[in-house]
Coordinates of C-alpha atoms in Angstrom, one line a residue:
X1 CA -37.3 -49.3 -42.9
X2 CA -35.2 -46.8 -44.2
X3 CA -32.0 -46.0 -43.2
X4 CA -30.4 -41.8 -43.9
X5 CA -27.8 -41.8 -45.1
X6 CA -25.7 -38.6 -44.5
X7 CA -22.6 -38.2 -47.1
X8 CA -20.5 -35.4 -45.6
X9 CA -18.0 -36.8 -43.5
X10 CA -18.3 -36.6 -39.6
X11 CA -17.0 -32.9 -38.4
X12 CA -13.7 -33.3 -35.5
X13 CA -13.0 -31.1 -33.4
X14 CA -9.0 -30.3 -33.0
X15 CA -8.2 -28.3 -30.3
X16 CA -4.3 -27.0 -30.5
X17 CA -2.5 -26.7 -27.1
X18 CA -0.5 -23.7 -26.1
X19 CA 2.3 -24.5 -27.7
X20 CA 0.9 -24.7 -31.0
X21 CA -1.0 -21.5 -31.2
X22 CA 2.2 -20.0 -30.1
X23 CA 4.4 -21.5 -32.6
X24 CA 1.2 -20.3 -35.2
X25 CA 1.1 -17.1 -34.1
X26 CA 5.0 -16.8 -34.1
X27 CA 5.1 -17.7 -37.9
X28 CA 2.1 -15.3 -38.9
X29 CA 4.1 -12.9 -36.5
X30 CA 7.6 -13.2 -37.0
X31 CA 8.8 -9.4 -37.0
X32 CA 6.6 -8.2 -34.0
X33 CA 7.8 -10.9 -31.9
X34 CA 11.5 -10.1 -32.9
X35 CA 11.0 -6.3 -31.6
X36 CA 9.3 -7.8 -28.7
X37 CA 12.9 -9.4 -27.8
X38 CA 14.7 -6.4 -26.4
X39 CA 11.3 -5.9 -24.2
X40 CA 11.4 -9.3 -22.9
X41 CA 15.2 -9.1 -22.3
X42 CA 14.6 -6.2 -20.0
X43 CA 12.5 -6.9 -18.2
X44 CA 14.1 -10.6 -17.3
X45 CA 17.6 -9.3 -16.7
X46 CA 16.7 -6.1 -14.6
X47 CA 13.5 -7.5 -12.8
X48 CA 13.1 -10.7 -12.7
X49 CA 16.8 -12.5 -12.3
X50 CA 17.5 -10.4 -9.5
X51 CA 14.5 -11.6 -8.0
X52 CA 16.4 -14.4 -6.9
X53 CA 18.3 -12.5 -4.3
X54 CA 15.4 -11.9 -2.2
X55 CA 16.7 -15.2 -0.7
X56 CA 19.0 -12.6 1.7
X57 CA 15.7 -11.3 3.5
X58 CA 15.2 -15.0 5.2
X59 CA 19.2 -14.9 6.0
X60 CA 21.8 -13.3 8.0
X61 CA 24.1 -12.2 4.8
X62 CA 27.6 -11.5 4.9
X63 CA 28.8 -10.3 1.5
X64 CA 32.2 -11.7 2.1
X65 CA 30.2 -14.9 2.5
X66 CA 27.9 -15.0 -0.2
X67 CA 23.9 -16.3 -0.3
X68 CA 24.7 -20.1 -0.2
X69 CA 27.3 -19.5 3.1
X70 CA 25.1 -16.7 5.1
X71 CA 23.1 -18.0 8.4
X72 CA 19.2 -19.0 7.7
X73 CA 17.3 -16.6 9.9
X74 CA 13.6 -17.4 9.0
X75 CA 11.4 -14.3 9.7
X76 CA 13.5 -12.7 12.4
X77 CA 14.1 -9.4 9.7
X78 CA 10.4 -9.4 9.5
X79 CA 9.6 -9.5 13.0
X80 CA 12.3 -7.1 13.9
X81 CA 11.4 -3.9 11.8
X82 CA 7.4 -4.4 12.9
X83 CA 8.0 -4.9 16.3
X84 CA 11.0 -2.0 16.2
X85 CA 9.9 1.5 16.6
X86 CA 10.7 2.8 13.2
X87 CA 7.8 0.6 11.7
X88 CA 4.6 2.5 12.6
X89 CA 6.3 6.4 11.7
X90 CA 7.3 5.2 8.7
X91 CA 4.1 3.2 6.9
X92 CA 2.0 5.8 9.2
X93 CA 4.4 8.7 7.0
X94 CA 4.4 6.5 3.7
X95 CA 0.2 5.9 4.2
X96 CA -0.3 9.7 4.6
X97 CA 2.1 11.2 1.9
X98 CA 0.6 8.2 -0.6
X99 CA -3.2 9.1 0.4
X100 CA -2.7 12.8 0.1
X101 CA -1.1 12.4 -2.9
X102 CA -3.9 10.5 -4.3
X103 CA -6.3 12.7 -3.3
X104 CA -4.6 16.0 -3.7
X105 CA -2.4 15.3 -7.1
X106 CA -4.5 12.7 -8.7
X107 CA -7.4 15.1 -9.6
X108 CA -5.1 17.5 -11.1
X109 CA -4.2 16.5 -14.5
X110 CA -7.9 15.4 -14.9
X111 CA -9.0 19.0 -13.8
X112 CA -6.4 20.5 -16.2
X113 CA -7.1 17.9 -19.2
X114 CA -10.4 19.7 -19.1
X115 CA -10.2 23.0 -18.9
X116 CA -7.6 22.6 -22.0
X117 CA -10.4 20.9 -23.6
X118 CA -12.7 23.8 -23.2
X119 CA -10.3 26.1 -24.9
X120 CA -11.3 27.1 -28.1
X121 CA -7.9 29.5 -29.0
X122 CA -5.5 26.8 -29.9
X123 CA -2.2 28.7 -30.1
X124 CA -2.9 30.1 -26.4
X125 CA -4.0 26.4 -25.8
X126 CA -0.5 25.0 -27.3
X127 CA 1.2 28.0 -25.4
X128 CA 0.2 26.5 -21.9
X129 CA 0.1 22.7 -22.5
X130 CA 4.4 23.4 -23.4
X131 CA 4.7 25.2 -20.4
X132 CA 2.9 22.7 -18.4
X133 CA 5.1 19.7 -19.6
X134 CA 8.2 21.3 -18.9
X135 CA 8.9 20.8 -15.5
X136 CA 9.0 17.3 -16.4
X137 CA 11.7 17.6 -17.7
X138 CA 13.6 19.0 -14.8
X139 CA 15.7 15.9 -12.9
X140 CA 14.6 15.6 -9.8
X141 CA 17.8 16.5 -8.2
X142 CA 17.4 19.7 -9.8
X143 CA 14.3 20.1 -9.0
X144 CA 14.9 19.2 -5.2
X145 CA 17.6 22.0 -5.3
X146 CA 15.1 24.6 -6.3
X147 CA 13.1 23.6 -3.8
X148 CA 15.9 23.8 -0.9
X149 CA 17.1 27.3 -2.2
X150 CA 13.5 28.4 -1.9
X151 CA 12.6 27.1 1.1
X152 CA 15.8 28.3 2.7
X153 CA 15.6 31.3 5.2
X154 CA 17.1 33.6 2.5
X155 CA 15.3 32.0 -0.1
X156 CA 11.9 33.0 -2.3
X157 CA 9.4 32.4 0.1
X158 CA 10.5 34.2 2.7
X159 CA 11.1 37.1 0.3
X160 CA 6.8 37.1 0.2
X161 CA 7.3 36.4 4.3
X162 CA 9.2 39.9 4.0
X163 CA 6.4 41.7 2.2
X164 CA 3.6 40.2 4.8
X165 CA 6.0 41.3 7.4
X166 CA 6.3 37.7 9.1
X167 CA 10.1 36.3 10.2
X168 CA 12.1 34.3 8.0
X169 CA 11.8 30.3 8.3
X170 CA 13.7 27.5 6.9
X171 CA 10.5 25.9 5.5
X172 CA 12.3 22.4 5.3
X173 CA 13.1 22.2 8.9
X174 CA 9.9 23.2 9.5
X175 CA 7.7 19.6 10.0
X176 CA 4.3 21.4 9.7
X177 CA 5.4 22.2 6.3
X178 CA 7.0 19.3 5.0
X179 CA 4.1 17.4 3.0
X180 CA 2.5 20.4 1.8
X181 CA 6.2 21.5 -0.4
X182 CA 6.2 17.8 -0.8
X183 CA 2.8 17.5 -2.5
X184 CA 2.8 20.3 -4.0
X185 CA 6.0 20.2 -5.5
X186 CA 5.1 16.8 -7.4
X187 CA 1.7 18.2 -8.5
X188 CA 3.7 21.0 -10.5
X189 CA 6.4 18.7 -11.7
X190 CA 4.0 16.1 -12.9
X191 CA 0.4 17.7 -14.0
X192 CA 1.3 19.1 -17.4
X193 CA 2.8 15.9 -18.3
X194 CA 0.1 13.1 -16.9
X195 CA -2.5 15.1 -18.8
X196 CA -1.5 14.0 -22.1
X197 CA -2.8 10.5 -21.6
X198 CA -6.6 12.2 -20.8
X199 CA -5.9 14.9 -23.4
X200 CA -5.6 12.3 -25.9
X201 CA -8.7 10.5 -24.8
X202 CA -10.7 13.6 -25.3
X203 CA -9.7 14.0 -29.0
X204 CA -11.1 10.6 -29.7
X205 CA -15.0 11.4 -28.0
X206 CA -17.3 11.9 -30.6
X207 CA -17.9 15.5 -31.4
X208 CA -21.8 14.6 -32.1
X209 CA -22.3 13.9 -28.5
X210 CA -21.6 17.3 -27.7
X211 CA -23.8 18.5 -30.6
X212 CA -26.9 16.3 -29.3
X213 CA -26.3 17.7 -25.5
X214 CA -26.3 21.4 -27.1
X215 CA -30.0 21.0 -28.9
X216 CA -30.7 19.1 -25.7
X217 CA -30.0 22.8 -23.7
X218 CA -27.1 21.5 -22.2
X219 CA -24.5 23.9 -21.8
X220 CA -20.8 24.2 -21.7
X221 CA -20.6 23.2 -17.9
X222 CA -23.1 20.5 -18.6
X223 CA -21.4 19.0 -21.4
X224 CA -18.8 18.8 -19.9
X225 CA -20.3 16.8 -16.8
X226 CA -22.5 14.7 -19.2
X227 CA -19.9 13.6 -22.3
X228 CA -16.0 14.8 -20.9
X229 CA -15.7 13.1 -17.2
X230 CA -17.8 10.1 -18.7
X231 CA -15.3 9.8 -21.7
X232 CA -12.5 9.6 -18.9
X233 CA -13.9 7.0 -16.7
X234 CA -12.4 4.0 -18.1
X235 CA -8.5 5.7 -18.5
X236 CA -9.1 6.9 -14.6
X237 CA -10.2 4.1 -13.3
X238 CA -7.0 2.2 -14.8
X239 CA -4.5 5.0 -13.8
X240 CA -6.3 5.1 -10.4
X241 CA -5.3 1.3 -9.7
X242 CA -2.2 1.5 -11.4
X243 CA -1.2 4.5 -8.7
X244 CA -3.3 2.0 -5.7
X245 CA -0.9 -0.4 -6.3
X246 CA 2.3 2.5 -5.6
X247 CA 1.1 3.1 -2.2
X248 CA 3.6 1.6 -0.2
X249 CA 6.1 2.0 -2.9
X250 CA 6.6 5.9 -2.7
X251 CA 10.0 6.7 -3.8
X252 CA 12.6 7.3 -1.5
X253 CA 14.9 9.4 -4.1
X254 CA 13.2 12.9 -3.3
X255 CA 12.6 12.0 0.2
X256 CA 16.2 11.5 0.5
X257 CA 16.5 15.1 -1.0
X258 CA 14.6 17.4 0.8
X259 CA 13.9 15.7 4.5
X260 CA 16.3 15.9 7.3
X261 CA 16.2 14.8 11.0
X262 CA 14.1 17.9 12.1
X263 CA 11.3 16.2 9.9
X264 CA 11.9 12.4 10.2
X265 CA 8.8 12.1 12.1
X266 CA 6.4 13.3 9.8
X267 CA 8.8 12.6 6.6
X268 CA 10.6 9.5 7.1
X269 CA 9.1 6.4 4.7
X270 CA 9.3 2.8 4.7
X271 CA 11.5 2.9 1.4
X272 CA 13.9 6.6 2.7
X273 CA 14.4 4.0 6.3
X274 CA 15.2 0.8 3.7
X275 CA 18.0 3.1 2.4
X276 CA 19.6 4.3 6.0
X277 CA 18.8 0.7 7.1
X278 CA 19.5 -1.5 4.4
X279 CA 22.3 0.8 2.2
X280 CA 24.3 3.3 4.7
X281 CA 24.4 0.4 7.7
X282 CA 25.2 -2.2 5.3
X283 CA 22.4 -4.3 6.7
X284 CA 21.3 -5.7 3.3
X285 CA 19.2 -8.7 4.8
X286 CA 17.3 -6.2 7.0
X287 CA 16.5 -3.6 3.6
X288 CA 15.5 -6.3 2.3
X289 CA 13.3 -7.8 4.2
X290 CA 11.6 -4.5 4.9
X291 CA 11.3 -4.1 1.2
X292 CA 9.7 -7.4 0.4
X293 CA 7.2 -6.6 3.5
X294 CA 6.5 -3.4 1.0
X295 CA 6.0 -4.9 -2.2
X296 CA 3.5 -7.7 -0.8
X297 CA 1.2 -4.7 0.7
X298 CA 1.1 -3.1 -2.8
X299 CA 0.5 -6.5 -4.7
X300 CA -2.4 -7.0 -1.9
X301 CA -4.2 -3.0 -2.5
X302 CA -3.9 -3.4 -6.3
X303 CA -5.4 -6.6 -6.6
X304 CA -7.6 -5.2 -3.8
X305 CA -8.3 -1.8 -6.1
X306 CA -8.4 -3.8 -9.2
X307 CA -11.2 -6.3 -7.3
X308 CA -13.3 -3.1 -6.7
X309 CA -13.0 -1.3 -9.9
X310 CA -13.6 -4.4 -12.0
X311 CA -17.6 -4.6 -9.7
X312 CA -18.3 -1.5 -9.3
X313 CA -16.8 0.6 -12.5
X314 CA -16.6 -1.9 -14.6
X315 CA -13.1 -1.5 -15.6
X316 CA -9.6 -3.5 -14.2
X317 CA -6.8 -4.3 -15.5
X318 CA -7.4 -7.9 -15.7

């Protein structure tokens, strides 16, 4: 009986751990690694060390006593802000200002990202996408400023109030009008700008498409329906649960700015009552608390949004 005889030496398999595709990876990879460090070193110092005083929303803390010397308290803090009657206004406000803004202000740089793709005269086209970006530019403090000089009862609005023959108002006392000059006023801040990030996914779409859809009959309208928005879907689907996952985390800065007690109940957030709570009645354990009550509802709607996208769209984060 014969026997085969095979010459080439048997074939093992070495996996390498963690560690050791790291430590690989680092020598093929010294110099992006080393501009990696000042990344890293952010991001640990100013978000993730100071992580550890979240410790004060289970405790009763005195300053003067410091974390390891301030009363344990459990879940009292949690218990007391939703049982209190601040909790539904403000995540009822903070719901309602997020959603509208979403549905409202989200659209609009994608509206405006094309249109500017549609427009053929590129100096008129450069002309308006500067214009658009600059109120970026304006600091919000600024820009809340404006918007208290206008809405004031001598201000630019009611100067148009004047020509339609209606009484002055101080639109910021006003609660009716409250979200609208909130909305709106971020939507003209921020539109220009957050159109870049579509803009520049539009230059990259194959210009044959759009030829194949013109001898196809398709036209300018239908193009843009049939190659544009389908270009976009992956970028919006990512910005969309990258913003899902702000809901609850609206910032209290321009809130602070422009409401007022007239228009607490339909302007007053979670994060504006953190501030009056946690900051002006030096009830630190309480702020934050409240905060870290926040920050879990956003963690649970983005993986939430990131869960639906990644089935249905095809597209997450992770």
């Amino acid at each position: 009986m014969s026997q085969i005889v095979n010459d080439r030496p048997p074939v093992t398999y070495h996996k390498k751990t963690f560690f050791q595709r790291l430590a690989l990876d680092f020598r093929q990879n010294k110099m992006v690694y080393l501009m990696w460090l000042p990344v890293l070193a952010f991001y640990l110092i100013f978000h993730y060390a100071p992580m550890g005083g979240l410790v004060i929303a289970f405790q009763n803390y005195k300053p003067f006593k410091g974390i390891a010397k301030s009363k344990f308290v459990g879940l009292e803090h949690f218990q007391e802000f939703l049982t209190g009657t601040y909790a539904w206004r403000t995540i009822r406000n903070t719901l309602v200002i997020s959603l509208l803004q979403i549905l409202i202000g989200f659209p609009m740089p994608i509206i405006f990202a094309l249109l500017m793709n549609e427009v053929r005269c590129n100096p008129y086209k450069r002309v308006v996408q500067t214009v658009s970006y600059m109120p970026h530019f304006i600091s919000l403090v600024v820009m809340c400023g404006m918007i208290s000089d206008f809405a004031a009862s001598t201000g630019l609005f009611n100067v148009f109030r004047d020509l339609a023959g209606k009484p002055h108002l101080n639109f910021l006392a006003e609660p009716r009008y409250y979200r609208t000059i909130y909305i709106a006023s971020g939507i003209w801040k921020q539109m220009g700008w957050s159109s870049i990030l579509y803009l520049a996914t539009l230059s990259s779409v194959d210009m044959s498409l759009y030829e194949a859809a013109a001898i196809d009959g398709a036209g300018r309208f239908r193009q843009m329906l049939s190659v544009t928005l389908p270009a976009l879907v992956p970028i919006i689907a990512v910005q969309l649960i990258m913003r899902m996952g702000h809901i609850m985390g609206e910032g209290h800065q321009k809130t602070i700015l422009l409401y007022n007690e007239m228009t607490w109940e339909v302007s007053d957030i979670v994060s504006s009552y953190v501030y009056r709570r946690g900051l002006k009645n030096n009830d630190y354990s309480f702020g934050a608390a409240v905060d870290l009550f926040n920050s879990l509802v956003n963690v649970i709607i983005l993986c939430s949004a990131n869960y639906f996208s990644k089935h249905v769209v095809k597209e997450s984060l992770w």
